[in-house]
């Protein structure tokens, strides 16, 4: 009856992983009206660290100090790789735009460098990445010293603190693992204030609790006596959810030394923070969201030049139309690709998927083979304008674009380029999309 | 603009001021409200029988449908219940036929024509920010409030279709229109604790107090509510507390004041319960 | 024999009448005393159990004193007139029923004053009074007809407004209504018979003209046959005009002072015409005597039993309305409230208006549980308070009463609508307190009396005995279907976003599981282990978990289902009081 809702948009983004979020952000940034369908599945598993390109070639597992040097090598050796098809200056701009938006939504990142950074993980290993949240960067700074044997400085003395009952994070384990390489690393454990009776703790609950000043002050007061001569304090990622910048600053002020967070195992606070910040970005820029919904069918009308999306998951169903569509539905875990006996299909339209010739060729005989599995390079092939191809090798529809991990010829997990792939291809595709729309509207 | 007004059980018996102020504000904005003989939204029966819950909710929808009206409710929980019932009916044909049989006894039927809307989106989208802005005569500048959406307004978002459930802005926009300032408070999206008051009162109190403390620490002078359950829970959680409390302010009262309506018509001097005080 | 109608004096032995009258009066007074003493004896609600009889009597005295000498006295007078006499509350809600009630109330009162107490009232006020004169003949018929019309209207309304809801069964009330009808019927019949009876004519003739000779009385008989409806079987109209002329003279001389033409008795007169063919028979059987006996003794029976039937409300409702008017609700002390609740149990008319508008009436219908409806709930609250419910020993009754009590939304509609002005809201709250004390608290409470594991064991132990139909299909379709939870990757997001787990930090309100663990138990096929879990019962249905689950599980919907399923399945293995 009444209650009419807007249902036609410039752009419909299908998918709410990193790639979908980046695409929706860039679309809104360009002043396009945008609807985005899908739950933030993959984002919850993120560490908050934004990889650009850490490893190349994947088979050798070679790590790069500079992602841009790695990109150059990639462009030479694997010109089909989606990341190789975006120019480095655009990638840089895309990342800047992305982290600036996150910063405005309360999730601040350290200024982007030319280089990759090393970050301590919750199992005591070091991870190479590009974009580092502000609350984690003090750790990366300390590791710079560790990693550069020529510098006169030894790594700073550092206290790692954990909380009794928080099973997902053990300061002792990290310290033990790193004992040889980081002699000044010590650890301690405290009772989280207010949760003394609680047998099992969850990081997100602690993060929320630390957003109240009283709990924050009591926690700082418990850590201070343990400081000794530590020049640095490391904590699990519990310093606030939406207010992480404020909580982190309060800890640094209260303890008088730099404080850094160590990303906890997914899924935990980093994923929730990132998801919260990304949704805030979408809200602030007027992107219409359909979470907990999915696109069942997608059809194109050549006469009107619009696409129609039929949504599932909304009671009674919903139909929206858009002048352009971005497919950011990921691979198998994101459900953008479906595998059955006939091989791999794209889930919504059944677009042809570039894939190994037969099921036997999906995996190497050795599951841990360093060169990776062919199936992990399966995906959609596109033309130069990021438009997926149909059977005949032509764009399936003039304004259908594909971005993120659904693209073929990349193995983001092994190359450590997940976010980079998502952000870079979303940026590049959105440029093409905008050109197309403007071209069409004259 | 015409709606069937669904007040639910809580507002008439415990928070008549919400009914008064809703009617006063909507009247001024040119919305016609029709009173039909609705029953309970069904929520309490969810713990007993899914089907009984849906039957009760569907009866309300069918009555509105017979009158050819959409439903507008100022109660967030009723909103959630009615929308949930619709989603259960949509997804389960067997349930639908059993419910239809139950309704047929009364000669009514549910076919899905009736929309269920919460007051806030109707204000923000259907009436629109511009019309509201034009109606504001006496902005309440300087008042800082914590916007409390209420769980069932936002989640699950596919059922509620209210706003982005992780980063909603509707309420804040509406508050700014009155001249007041919405504060940013970390526990905004948490439950108010009301639904578990019966099963676990101490926990319910604890949750409510944590929210209130958070709003206060974030600089709010009042909780701004749009649901009788949240509103009354906040008030009663503070009733016994030794610390100075912050009051709950109904959005319709805030808006009504900004629109220059008088305090009496907004129920600002209403007793807590019309029945108790009778 | 001051009270009785003159005809009674002439027919009934003095002592018999008096004995019966005083006996039934005594029974009535004792009954009234006994019934009203219940207002100070019956305890509804835990707070009522804490106050003593003397406190309650004290509250009564104080209340009466403040009411009579306080500022509210005008208020009370107004209530007396508007609420009690004019039935204002009923008028505001249901006009036809109001009319019905008013007809009965007015007709009955006037009959009582003019007819039953004629020697006491009417004769004193109207010196020329004779029951057989105009307009008294007409008025008596009218008042009786008002009562009949009122009753008919009420039954008609009940039929017209039938809601499909069960109404409270009340055999006593029906019996009393029959008795009332009987009184009216015998009254009308008696009158009709007397109009038509030649024997009555001869008795009167003997007294006033000294003869019973049919020949001698012939002219008078002719007049009475044609104008007063006496059914002489030896006379046939038409009569010669000179006979009639003579008859009228005789009538004017001996009868006219006391007798008007009976045609104004618009009920009895037509009835007498119907009786005419059998009048001789009735005369022979002395119907005038036994009809009178029946009529009078039915009245006595009514008098004696009135306090013990539902018609006691005729006493209780006015008192309840006056008590309401005496002070605002909040001014009542605990003792005063206790008495009001007991009074409410008696003042309920069982009119069912509350049931028709009750917010949960559709639930009552669908669940087939009348105890959700206020009028039934009121009866059950009384039964619980005076021990009848518990003594009945029927567990299922107790469970259903509890279900009804705890599904009430406290919407207050019943309180607003009740024509007797009962504070039902207060009664429901008190009743829930009593239920909890009797081991019948809300499901969320009785479930938590045992840990989840114990409930699961109880279910297992009872597995053989309980062949109750599995409610899964309609009650818990999600939790019965693996597909709705098999995708869970145990990522912990649901727990991370759950405010209940996050705030469950003190031992007195701690939950036992997390939503993630509940989902895991489902995956492991251990659903029974979740049913009694605190997590399931303390879930606030805030939908954070469902909104955020990366796998799209409908965690909250499943939680709700598990509660409904638990209420059903744990309810089946629960024995009353065992877990309390
Ligand atoms: C365990 C794990 C750890 C990670 N760690 C890091 C890290 O350390 N650093 C880093 O940079 N990145 C990390 N990532 C994130 C990674 O960057 C992204 O997951 C990856 O780039 C894929 O992103 P995507 O958006 O292409 O696809 P996905 O994230 O898979 O998203 C696909 C989206 O499409 C939606 N979708 C699918 N089908 C439909 C449909 N029919 N209708 C509507 N919506 C649909 C899904 O709901 C989902 O929202 C990690 C991811 C995982 C899973
Ligand atoms: S208060 Fe309870 S019994 Fe009374 S009408 Fe409302 S739901 Fe029914
Ligand atoms: S409680 Fe009141 S409304 Fe309900 S049946 Fe009794 S008298 Fe009627
Ligand atoms: S969030 Fe979803 S997938 Fe994760 S543990 Fe909970 S139910 Fe399972
Ligand atoms: S719905 Fe229940 S289980 Fe889910 S997050 Fe809220 S309180 Fe926790």
Tab-separated table of C-alpha atoms in Angstrom, chain A residues 145-356:
chain	number	residue	atom	x	y	z
A	145	UNK	CA	64.720	-2.850	14.444
A	146	UNK	CA	64.430	-6.577	14.800
A	147	UNK	CA	64.418	-7.104	11.086
A	148	UNK	CA	67.326	-4.843	10.225
A	149	UNK	CA	70.474	-6.459	11.566
A	150	UNK	CA	72.648	-3.520	10.515
A	151	UNK	CA	70.990	-0.992	12.795
A	152	UNK	CA	72.833	-0.388	16.036
A	153	UNK	CA	69.639	-0.542	18.047
A	154	UNK	CA	68.476	-3.806	19.505
A	155	UNK	CA	64.698	-4.147	19.577
A	156	UNK	CA	63.137	-2.309	22.495
A	157	UNK	CA	62.322	-4.076	25.716
A	158	UNK	CA	58.674	-5.051	25.447
A	159	UNK	CA	56.047	-6.309	27.867
A	160	UNK	CA	53.305	-8.516	26.474
A	161	UNK	CA	50.208	-8.687	28.640
A	162	UNK	CA	47.346	-11.122	28.437
A	163	UNK	CA	44.203	-11.779	30.472
A	164	UNK	CA	43.327	-14.791	32.531
A	165	UNK	CA	40.474	-16.563	30.796
A	166	UNK	CA	41.031	-15.132	27.332
A	167	UNK	CA	41.820	-18.382	25.603
A	168	UNK	CA	42.460	-16.941	22.181
A	169	UNK	CA	45.610	-15.093	23.206
A	170	UNK	CA	48.658	-16.197	25.197
A	171	UNK	CA	51.429	-13.699	25.880
A	172	UNK	CA	53.626	-16.447	27.200
A	173	UNK	CA	53.365	-18.433	23.988
A	174	UNK	CA	54.355	-15.479	21.843
A	175	UNK	CA	57.257	-14.615	24.107
A	176	UNK	CA	58.462	-18.206	24.101
A	177	UNK	CA	58.221	-18.489	20.335
A	178	UNK	CA	60.140	-15.272	19.812
A	179	UNK	CA	62.548	-15.631	22.707
A	180	UNK	CA	65.604	-16.175	20.474
A	181	UNK	CA	64.968	-13.287	18.178
A	182	UNK	CA	63.650	-10.753	20.670
A	183	UNK	CA	65.541	-11.017	23.915
A	184	UNK	CA	63.837	-8.025	25.537
A	185	UNK	CA	60.398	-9.606	25.321
A	186	UNK	CA	58.694	-10.482	28.560
A	187	UNK	CA	55.136	-11.312	29.446
A	188	UNK	CA	52.590	-10.966	32.192
A	189	UNK	CA	49.012	-11.847	32.953
A	190	UNK	CA	46.293	-9.904	34.689
A	191	UNK	CA	42.720	-10.406	35.769
A	192	UNK	CA	40.473	-8.308	33.612
A	193	UNK	CA	38.782	-5.853	35.971
A	194	UNK	CA	35.142	-6.608	36.598
A	195	UNK	CA	35.435	-10.063	35.028
A	196	UNK	CA	37.324	-11.683	37.905
A	197	UNK	CA	34.716	-14.418	38.391
A	198	UNK	CA	34.147	-15.157	34.749
A	199	UNK	CA	35.763	-18.416	33.658
A	200	UNK	CA	35.921	-17.723	29.952
A	201	UNK	CA	36.526	-14.334	28.377
A	202	UNK	CA	35.815	-13.106	24.892
A	203	UNK	CA	37.906	-10.366	23.349
A	204	UNK	CA	34.978	-8.372	22.023
A	205	UNK	CA	33.435	-8.152	25.475
A	206	UNK	CA	36.679	-6.862	26.921
A	207	UNK	CA	36.998	-4.378	24.092
A	208	UNK	CA	33.547	-3.026	24.832
A	209	UNK	CA	34.273	-2.908	28.550
A	210	UNK	CA	37.462	-0.897	27.926
A	211	UNK	CA	35.399	1.794	26.279
A	212	UNK	CA	34.254	2.805	29.737
A	213	UNK	CA	36.760	5.001	31.500
A	214	UNK	CA	36.599	3.209	34.807
A	215	UNK	CA	37.488	-0.225	33.459
A	216	UNK	CA	40.177	1.360	31.330
A	217	UNK	CA	41.785	3.089	34.305
A	218	UNK	CA	41.681	-0.038	36.436
A	219	UNK	CA	43.282	-2.084	33.670
A	220	UNK	CA	46.042	0.455	33.176
A	221	UNK	CA	46.593	0.485	36.929
A	222	UNK	CA	47.017	-3.297	36.908
A	223	UNK	CA	49.538	-3.194	34.075
A	224	UNK	CA	51.626	-0.285	35.328
A	225	UNK	CA	53.344	-2.153	38.175
A	226	UNK	CA	54.399	-4.848	35.729
A	227	UNK	CA	56.090	-2.402	33.376
A	228	UNK	CA	59.582	-2.506	34.878
A	229	UNK	CA	61.925	-1.093	32.287
A	230	UNK	CA	59.742	-2.042	29.337
A	231	UNK	CA	59.743	0.564	26.581
A	232	UNK	CA	56.731	-0.873	24.854
A	233	UNK	CA	53.587	-2.779	25.769
A	234	UNK	CA	51.807	-5.311	23.579
A	235	UNK	CA	48.239	-6.421	24.186
A	236	UNK	CA	45.753	-8.604	22.388
A	237	UNK	CA	43.351	-6.654	20.196
A	238	UNK	CA	40.949	-5.552	22.894
A	239	UNK	CA	41.433	-1.794	22.987
A	240	UNK	CA	37.884	-0.818	22.133
A	241	UNK	CA	35.585	-1.571	19.257
A	242	UNK	CA	34.148	1.629	17.803
A	243	UNK	CA	36.300	3.797	20.055
A	244	UNK	CA	39.623	2.108	19.479
A	245	UNK	CA	41.520	5.284	18.793
A	246	UNK	CA	40.456	6.836	22.083
A	247	UNK	CA	41.108	3.688	24.121
A	248	UNK	CA	44.515	3.180	22.553
A	249	UNK	CA	45.497	6.782	23.235
A	250	UNK	CA	44.350	6.430	26.844
A	251	UNK	CA	46.536	3.343	27.307
A	252	UNK	CA	49.585	5.067	25.860
A	253	UNK	CA	48.999	8.084	28.063
A	254	UNK	CA	48.314	5.962	31.131
A	255	UNK	CA	51.303	3.678	30.710
A	256	UNK	CA	53.684	6.325	29.398
A	257	UNK	CA	55.086	4.060	26.681
A	258	UNK	CA	53.929	3.150	23.203
A	259	UNK	CA	51.242	0.465	23.237
A	260	UNK	CA	50.350	-1.845	20.391
A	261	UNK	CA	47.728	-4.441	19.740
A	262	UNK	CA	48.445	-7.883	18.350
A	263	UNK	CA	45.724	-9.152	16.027
A	264	UNK	CA	43.824	-11.988	17.639
A	265	UNK	CA	42.803	-15.070	15.707
A	266	UNK	CA	39.772	-14.630	13.485
A	267	UNK	CA	37.042	-14.059	14.140
A	268	UNK	CA	37.436	-11.472	16.779
A	269	UNK	CA	37.769	-7.790	17.479
A	270	UNK	CA	39.710	-6.850	14.323
A	271	UNK	CA	37.009	-8.246	12.075
A	272	UNK	CA	34.211	-6.651	14.094
A	273	UNK	CA	35.991	-3.321	14.032
A	274	UNK	CA	36.582	-3.462	10.324
A	275	UNK	CA	33.027	-4.517	9.641
A	276	UNK	CA	31.647	-1.783	11.879
A	277	UNK	CA	33.842	0.836	10.246
A	278	UNK	CA	33.006	-0.292	6.722
A	279	UNK	CA	29.279	-0.251	7.424
A	280	UNK	CA	29.663	3.197	8.943
A	281	UNK	CA	31.395	4.291	5.768
A	282	UNK	CA	28.528	2.907	3.707
A	283	UNK	CA	25.939	4.586	5.884
A	284	UNK	CA	27.725	7.918	5.889
A	285	UNK	CA	27.904	7.935	2.106
A	286	UNK	CA	24.321	6.969	1.595
A	287	UNK	CA	24.967	3.499	0.218
A	288	UNK	CA	21.747	1.549	0.567
A	289	UNK	CA	22.515	-1.759	2.232
A	290	UNK	CA	20.762	-5.081	2.019
A	291	UNK	CA	22.510	-7.256	4.554
A	292	UNK	CA	21.271	-10.800	5.160
A	293	UNK	CA	19.945	-10.759	1.640
A	294	UNK	CA	21.324	-12.240	-1.533
A	295	UNK	CA	20.767	-11.869	-5.211
A	296	UNK	CA	18.824	-14.819	-6.561
A	297	UNK	CA	18.544	-13.706	-10.149
A	298	UNK	CA	20.044	-11.028	-12.287
A	299	UNK	CA	18.604	-10.052	-15.639
A	300	UNK	CA	19.467	-7.403	-18.148
A	301	UNK	CA	17.115	-5.441	-20.312
A	302	UNK	CA	18.827	-4.350	-23.519
A	303	UNK	CA	16.122	-1.785	-24.324
A	304	UNK	CA	16.104	0.141	-21.093
A	305	UNK	CA	19.737	-0.561	-20.404
A	306	UNK	CA	19.007	-1.562	-16.825
A	307	UNK	CA	19.676	-4.652	-14.817
A	308	UNK	CA	17.065	-6.176	-12.537
A	309	UNK	CA	18.084	-7.907	-9.338
A	310	UNK	CA	15.767	-10.233	-7.483
A	311	UNK	CA	16.621	-10.516	-3.836
A	312	UNK	CA	16.171	-13.461	-1.530
A	313	UNK	CA	16.113	-13.290	2.221
A	314	UNK	CA	13.841	-10.255	2.351
A	315	UNK	CA	10.334	-11.270	3.407
A	316	UNK	CA	8.177	-11.207	0.329
A	317	UNK	CA	11.223	-10.745	-1.853
A	318	UNK	CA	12.443	-7.510	-3.332
A	319	UNK	CA	13.317	-6.332	-6.813
A	320	UNK	CA	15.720	-3.519	-7.509
A	321	UNK	CA	17.054	-2.174	-10.740
A	322	UNK	CA	20.383	-0.609	-11.553
A	323	UNK	CA	22.147	0.831	-14.542
A	324	UNK	CA	25.361	-0.966	-13.748
A	325	UNK	CA	26.234	-4.026	-11.699
A	326	UNK	CA	29.409	-4.992	-9.889
A	327	UNK	CA	29.923	-8.658	-9.158
A	328	UNK	CA	32.014	-8.979	-5.986
A	329	UNK	CA	30.766	-12.320	-4.791
A	330	UNK	CA	34.130	-13.916	-4.042
A	331	UNK	CA	35.128	-17.475	-4.654
A	332	UNK	CA	33.894	-20.621	-2.962
A	333	UNK	CA	33.767	-19.381	0.608
A	334	UNK	CA	32.030	-16.183	-0.516
A	335	UNK	CA	29.733	-18.352	-2.663
A	336	UNK	CA	30.481	-16.457	-5.847
A	337	UNK	CA	31.650	-19.715	-7.386
A	338	UNK	CA	29.906	-23.056	-7.100
A	339	UNK	CA	31.493	-26.392	-7.799
A	340	UNK	CA	29.548	-29.413	-8.906
A	341	UNK	CA	30.215	-32.505	-10.972
A	342	UNK	CA	30.192	-30.514	-14.168
A	343	UNK	CA	32.953	-28.269	-12.877
A	344	UNK	CA	32.944	-24.754	-11.485
A	345	UNK	CA	30.229	-22.224	-12.306
A	346	UNK	CA	29.656	-18.640	-11.423
A	347	UNK	CA	26.722	-18.797	-9.010
A	348	UNK	CA	24.262	-16.136	-10.147
A	349	UNK	CA	24.483	-15.978	-13.933
A	350	UNK	CA	26.358	-19.189	-14.637
A	351	UNK	CA	29.122	-17.246	-16.372
A	352	UNK	CA	31.973	-19.352	-17.735
A	353	UNK	CA	34.704	-19.833	-15.158
A	354	UNK	CA	38.323	-20.133	-16.152
A	355	UNK	CA	39.294	-23.383	-14.424
A	356	UNK	CA	41.460	-26.463	-14.677
